[in-house]
Coordinates of C-alpha atoms in Angstrom, one line a residue:
X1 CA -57.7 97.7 0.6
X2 CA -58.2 95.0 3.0
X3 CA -56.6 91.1 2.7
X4 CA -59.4 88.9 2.5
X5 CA -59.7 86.0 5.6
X6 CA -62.1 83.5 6.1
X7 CA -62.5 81.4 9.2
X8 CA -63.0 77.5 8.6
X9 CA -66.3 77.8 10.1
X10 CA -66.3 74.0 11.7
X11 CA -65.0 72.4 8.1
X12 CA -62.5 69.8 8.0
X13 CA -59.1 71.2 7.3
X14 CA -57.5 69.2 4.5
X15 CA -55.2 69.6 1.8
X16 CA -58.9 70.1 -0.5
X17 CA -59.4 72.9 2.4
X18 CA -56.0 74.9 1.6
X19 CA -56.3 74.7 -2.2
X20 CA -59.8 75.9 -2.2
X21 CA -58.4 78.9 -0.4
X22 CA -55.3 79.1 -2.6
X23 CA -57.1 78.8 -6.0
X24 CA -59.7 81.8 -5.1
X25 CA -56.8 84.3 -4.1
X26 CA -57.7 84.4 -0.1
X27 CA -54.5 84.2 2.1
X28 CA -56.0 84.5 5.4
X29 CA -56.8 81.8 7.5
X30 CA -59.2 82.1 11.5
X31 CA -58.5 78.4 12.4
X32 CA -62.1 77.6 14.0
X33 CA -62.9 74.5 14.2
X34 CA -66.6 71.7 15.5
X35 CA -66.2 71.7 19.6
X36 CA -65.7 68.0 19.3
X37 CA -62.1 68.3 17.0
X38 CA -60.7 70.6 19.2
X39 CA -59.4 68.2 21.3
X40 CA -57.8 65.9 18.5
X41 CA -56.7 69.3 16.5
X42 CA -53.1 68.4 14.7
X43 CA -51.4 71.8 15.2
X44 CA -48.4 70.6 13.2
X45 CA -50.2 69.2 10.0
X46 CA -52.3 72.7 9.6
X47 CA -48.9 74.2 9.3
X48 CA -47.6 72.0 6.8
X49 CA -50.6 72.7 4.6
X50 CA -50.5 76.4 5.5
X51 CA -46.7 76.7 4.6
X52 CA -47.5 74.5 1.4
X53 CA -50.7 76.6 0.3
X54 CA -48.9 79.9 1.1
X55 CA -52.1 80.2 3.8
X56 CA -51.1 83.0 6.6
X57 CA -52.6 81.7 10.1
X58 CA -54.3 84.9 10.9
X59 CA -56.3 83.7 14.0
X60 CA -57.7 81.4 16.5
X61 CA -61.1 80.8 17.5
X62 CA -61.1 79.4 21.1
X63 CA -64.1 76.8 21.7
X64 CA -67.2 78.4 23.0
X65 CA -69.7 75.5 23.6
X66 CA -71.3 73.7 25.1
X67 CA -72.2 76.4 27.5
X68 CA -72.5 73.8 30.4
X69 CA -68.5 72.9 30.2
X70 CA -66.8 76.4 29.2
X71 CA -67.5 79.8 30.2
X72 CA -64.8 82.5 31.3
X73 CA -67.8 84.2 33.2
X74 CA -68.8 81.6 35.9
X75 CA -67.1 81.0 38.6
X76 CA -67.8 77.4 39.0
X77 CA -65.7 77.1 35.4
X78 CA -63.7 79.7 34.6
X79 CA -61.0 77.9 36.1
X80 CA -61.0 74.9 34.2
X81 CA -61.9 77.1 31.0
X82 CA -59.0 79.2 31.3
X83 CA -56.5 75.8 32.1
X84 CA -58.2 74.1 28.4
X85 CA -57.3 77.3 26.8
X86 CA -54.0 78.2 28.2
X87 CA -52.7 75.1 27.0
X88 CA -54.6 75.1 23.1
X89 CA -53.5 78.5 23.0
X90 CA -49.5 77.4 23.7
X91 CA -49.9 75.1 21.0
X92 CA -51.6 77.2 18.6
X93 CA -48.9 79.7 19.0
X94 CA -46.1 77.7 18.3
X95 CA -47.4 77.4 15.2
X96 CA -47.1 81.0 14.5
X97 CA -51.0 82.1 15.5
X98 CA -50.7 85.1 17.7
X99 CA -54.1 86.3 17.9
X100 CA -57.1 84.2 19.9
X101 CA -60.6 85.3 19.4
X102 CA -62.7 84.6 22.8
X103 CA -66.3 85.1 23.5
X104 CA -66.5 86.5 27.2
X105 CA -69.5 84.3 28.0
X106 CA -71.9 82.1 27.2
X107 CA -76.0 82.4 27.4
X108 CA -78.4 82.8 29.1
X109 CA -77.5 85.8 31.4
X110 CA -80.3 87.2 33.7
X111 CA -80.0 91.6 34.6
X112 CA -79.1 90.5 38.6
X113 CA -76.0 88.1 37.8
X114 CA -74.8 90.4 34.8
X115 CA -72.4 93.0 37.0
X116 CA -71.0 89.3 39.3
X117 CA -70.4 87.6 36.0
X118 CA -68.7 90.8 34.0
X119 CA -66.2 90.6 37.2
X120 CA -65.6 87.1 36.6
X121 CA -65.0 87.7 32.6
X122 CA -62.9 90.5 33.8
X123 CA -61.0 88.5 36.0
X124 CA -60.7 85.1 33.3
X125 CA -59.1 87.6 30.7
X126 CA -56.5 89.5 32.7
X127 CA -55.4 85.7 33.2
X128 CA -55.6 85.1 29.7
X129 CA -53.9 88.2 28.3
X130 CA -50.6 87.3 30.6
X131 CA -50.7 83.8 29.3
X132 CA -50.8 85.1 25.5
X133 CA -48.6 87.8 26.3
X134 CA -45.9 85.1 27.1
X135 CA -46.4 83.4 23.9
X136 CA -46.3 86.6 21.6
X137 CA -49.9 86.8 20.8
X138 CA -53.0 88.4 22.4
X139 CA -56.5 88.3 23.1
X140 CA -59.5 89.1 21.0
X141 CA -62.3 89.4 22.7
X142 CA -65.7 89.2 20.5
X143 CA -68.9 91.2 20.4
X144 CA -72.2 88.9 20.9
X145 CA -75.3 88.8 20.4
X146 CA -78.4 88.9 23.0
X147 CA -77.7 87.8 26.6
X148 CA -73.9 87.6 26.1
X149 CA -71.9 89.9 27.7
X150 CA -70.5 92.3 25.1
X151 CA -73.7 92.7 23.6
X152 CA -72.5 96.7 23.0
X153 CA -69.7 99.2 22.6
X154 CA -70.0 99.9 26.6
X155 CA -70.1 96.6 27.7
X156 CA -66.8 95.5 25.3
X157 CA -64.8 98.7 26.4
X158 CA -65.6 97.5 30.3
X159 CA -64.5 94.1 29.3
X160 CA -61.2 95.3 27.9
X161 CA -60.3 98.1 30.3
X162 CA -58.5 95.7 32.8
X163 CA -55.5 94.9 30.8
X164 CA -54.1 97.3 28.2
X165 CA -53.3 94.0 25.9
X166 CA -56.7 93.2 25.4
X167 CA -58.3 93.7 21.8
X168 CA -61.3 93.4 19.9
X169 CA -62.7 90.8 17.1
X170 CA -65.5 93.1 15.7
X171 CA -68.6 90.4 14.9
X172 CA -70.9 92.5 12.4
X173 CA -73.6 90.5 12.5
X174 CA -73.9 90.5 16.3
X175 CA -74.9 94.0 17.4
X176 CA -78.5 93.6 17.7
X177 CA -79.5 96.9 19.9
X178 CA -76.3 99.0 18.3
X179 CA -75.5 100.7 14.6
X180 CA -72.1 98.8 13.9
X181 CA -70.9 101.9 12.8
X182 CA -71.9 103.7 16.2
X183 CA -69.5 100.5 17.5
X184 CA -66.6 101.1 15.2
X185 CA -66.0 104.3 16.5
X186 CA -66.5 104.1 20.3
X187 CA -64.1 101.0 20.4
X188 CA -61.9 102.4 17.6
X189 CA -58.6 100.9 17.5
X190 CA -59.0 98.5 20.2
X191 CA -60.1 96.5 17.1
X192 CA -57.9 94.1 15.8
X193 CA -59.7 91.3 13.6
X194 CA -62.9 91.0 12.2
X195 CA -65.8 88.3 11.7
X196 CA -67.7 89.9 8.7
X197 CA -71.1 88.4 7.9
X198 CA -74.8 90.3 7.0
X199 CA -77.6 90.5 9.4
X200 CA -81.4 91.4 9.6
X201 CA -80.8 92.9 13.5
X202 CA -83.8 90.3 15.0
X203 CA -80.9 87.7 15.4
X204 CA -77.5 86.7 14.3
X205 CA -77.2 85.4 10.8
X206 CA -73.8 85.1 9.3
X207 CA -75.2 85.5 6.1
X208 CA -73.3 86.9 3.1
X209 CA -73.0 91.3 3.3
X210 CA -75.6 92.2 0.9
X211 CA -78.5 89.7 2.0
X212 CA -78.6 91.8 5.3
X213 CA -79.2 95.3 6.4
X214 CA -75.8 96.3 7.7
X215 CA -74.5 99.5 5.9
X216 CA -71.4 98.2 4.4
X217 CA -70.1 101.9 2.6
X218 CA -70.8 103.4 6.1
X219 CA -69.0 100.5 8.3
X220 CA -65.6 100.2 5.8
X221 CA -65.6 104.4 6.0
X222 CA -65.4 104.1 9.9
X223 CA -63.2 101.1 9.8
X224 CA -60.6 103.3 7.6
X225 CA -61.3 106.6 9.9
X226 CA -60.6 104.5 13.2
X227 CA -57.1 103.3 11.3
X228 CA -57.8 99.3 11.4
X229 CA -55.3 97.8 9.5
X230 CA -56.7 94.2 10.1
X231 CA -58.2 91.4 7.7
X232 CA -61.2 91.7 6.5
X233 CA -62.1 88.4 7.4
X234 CA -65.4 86.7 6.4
X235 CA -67.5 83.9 9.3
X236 CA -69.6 82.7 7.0
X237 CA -70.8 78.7 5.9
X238 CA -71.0 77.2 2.4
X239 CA -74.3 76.0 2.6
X240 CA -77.9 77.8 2.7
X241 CA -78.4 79.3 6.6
X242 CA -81.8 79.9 8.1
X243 CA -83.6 82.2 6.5
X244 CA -82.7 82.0 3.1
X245 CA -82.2 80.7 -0.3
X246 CA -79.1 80.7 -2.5
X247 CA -79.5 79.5 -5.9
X248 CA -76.4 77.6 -4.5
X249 CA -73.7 77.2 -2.0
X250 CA -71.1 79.8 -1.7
X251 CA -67.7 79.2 -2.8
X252 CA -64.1 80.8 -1.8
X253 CA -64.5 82.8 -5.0
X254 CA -67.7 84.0 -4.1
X255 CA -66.2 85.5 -0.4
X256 CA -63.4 87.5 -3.0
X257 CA -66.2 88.7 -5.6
X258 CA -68.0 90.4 -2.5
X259 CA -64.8 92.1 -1.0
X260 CA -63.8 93.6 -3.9
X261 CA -67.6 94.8 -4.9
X262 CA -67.2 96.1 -1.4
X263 CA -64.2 97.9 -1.5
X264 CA -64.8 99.0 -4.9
X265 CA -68.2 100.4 -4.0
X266 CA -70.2 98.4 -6.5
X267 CA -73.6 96.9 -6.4
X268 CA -73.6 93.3 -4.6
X269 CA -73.8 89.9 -6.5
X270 CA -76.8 88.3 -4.7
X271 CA -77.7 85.0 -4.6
X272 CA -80.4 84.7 -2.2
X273 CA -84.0 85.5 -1.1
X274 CA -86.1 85.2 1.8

């Protein structure tokens, strides 16, 4: 089936980090760190570990926040937003990362401004794609939730259609007016990564598949039938989220037990209620 991925979520990558991931069985890595450590990010020590834990560097979340500072959709900073990128994403990929998860916007966005700022997103990631393009890798651009643009299987495909190098990093959890599965196949192989996570579809969650309502049997079915070949590649915290209980926090070892039920088809471990 699948390799299992999990993105670091805003933890600390350390050597305790890598062997966590190491000891559990999971070899894929989305490098995603707090808004405030991207700047001081040592690109060179999360190799070493990565070549010492066996870890593959799967993918690179680019910063999203604060909304006030970077946004690929307004004018007044897209700019700027697509300079801070162009040189974390050079640096990134000399380190062997070759795809970059992006969200197209930020949030709020109001009905009038949508079209204005879906031209400026357009506009941000043709510049984006020929920078990647240069350094071997590509874009992923991210379904979101609510305001966001790419809030749906139109809006993602209108995003992408400007450059044929543009791909997708299918968010579960963040299609709150669309059936995932209706998603999967109307952006079909544009996909290219994944950020799995459970939802209740009244707001993102990034809880654990199972404490949710996505249909997982239906989603990996059209995953398969759309060919995606990708990780499956888990955005999910440790500790408790809003909106629920674990009898504890979630382990590596936990992300592998819920693949595998997955894949197999078996009933879910759960460790939470509402």
């Amino acid at each position: 089936m699948y390799e299992i991925g999990l993105s670091t979520s805003r933890n600390l990558m350390n050597e305790e980090f890598f062997r966590m991931y190491k000891d559990s069985g999971i070899k894929m890595m989305e490098v995603s760190c707090a808004e405030e450590d991207y700047v001081g990010l040592n690109y060179e020590e999360i190799r070493r570990m990565a070549n010492e834990y066996d870890i593959k560097l799967w993918s690179f979340h680019l910063p999203y926040s604060p909304f006030s500072e970077i946004d690929i959709s307004k004018k007044e900073l897209c700019r700027s937003t697509i300079t801070y990128f162009s040189e974390m994403l050079k640096r990134a990929a000399n380190i062997g990362i070759d795809k970059f998860v992006i969200h197209p916007s930020g949030e709020p966005i109001m009905d009038d401004e949508r079209e204005e700022r879906i031209k400026c997103a357009q506009d941000s990631l043709v510049k984006l794609a020929d920078i990647a393009l240069k350094e071997g890798a590509v874009i992923a651009v991210e379904n979101l939730p609510r305001t966001c643009l790419g809030k749906n299987s139109d809006e993602m495909n209108q995003l992408i259609s400007v450059h044929d190098k543009l791909s997708v990093c299918f968010d579960t959890n963040h299609l709150l007016r669309e059936d995932p599965v209706d998603f999967v196949y109307k952006v079909g192989s544009k996909i290219i990564t994944t950020h799995i996570s459970d939802c209740d579809f009244v707001n993102e969650r990034h809880w654990l598949p199972g404490e949710g309502k996505v249909k997982w049997p239906e989603l990996i079915r059209a995953l398969k039938e759309v060919g995606y070949n990708g990780v499956w590649l888990y955005e999910i915290g440790f500790a408790n989220p809003k909106g629920l209980i674990r009898q504890r926090n979630l382990t590596c070892d936990d992300f592998v037990q819920n693949a595998m039920e997955l894949f197999e088809n078996r009933s879910l471990t759960i460790l939470a209620k509402r």
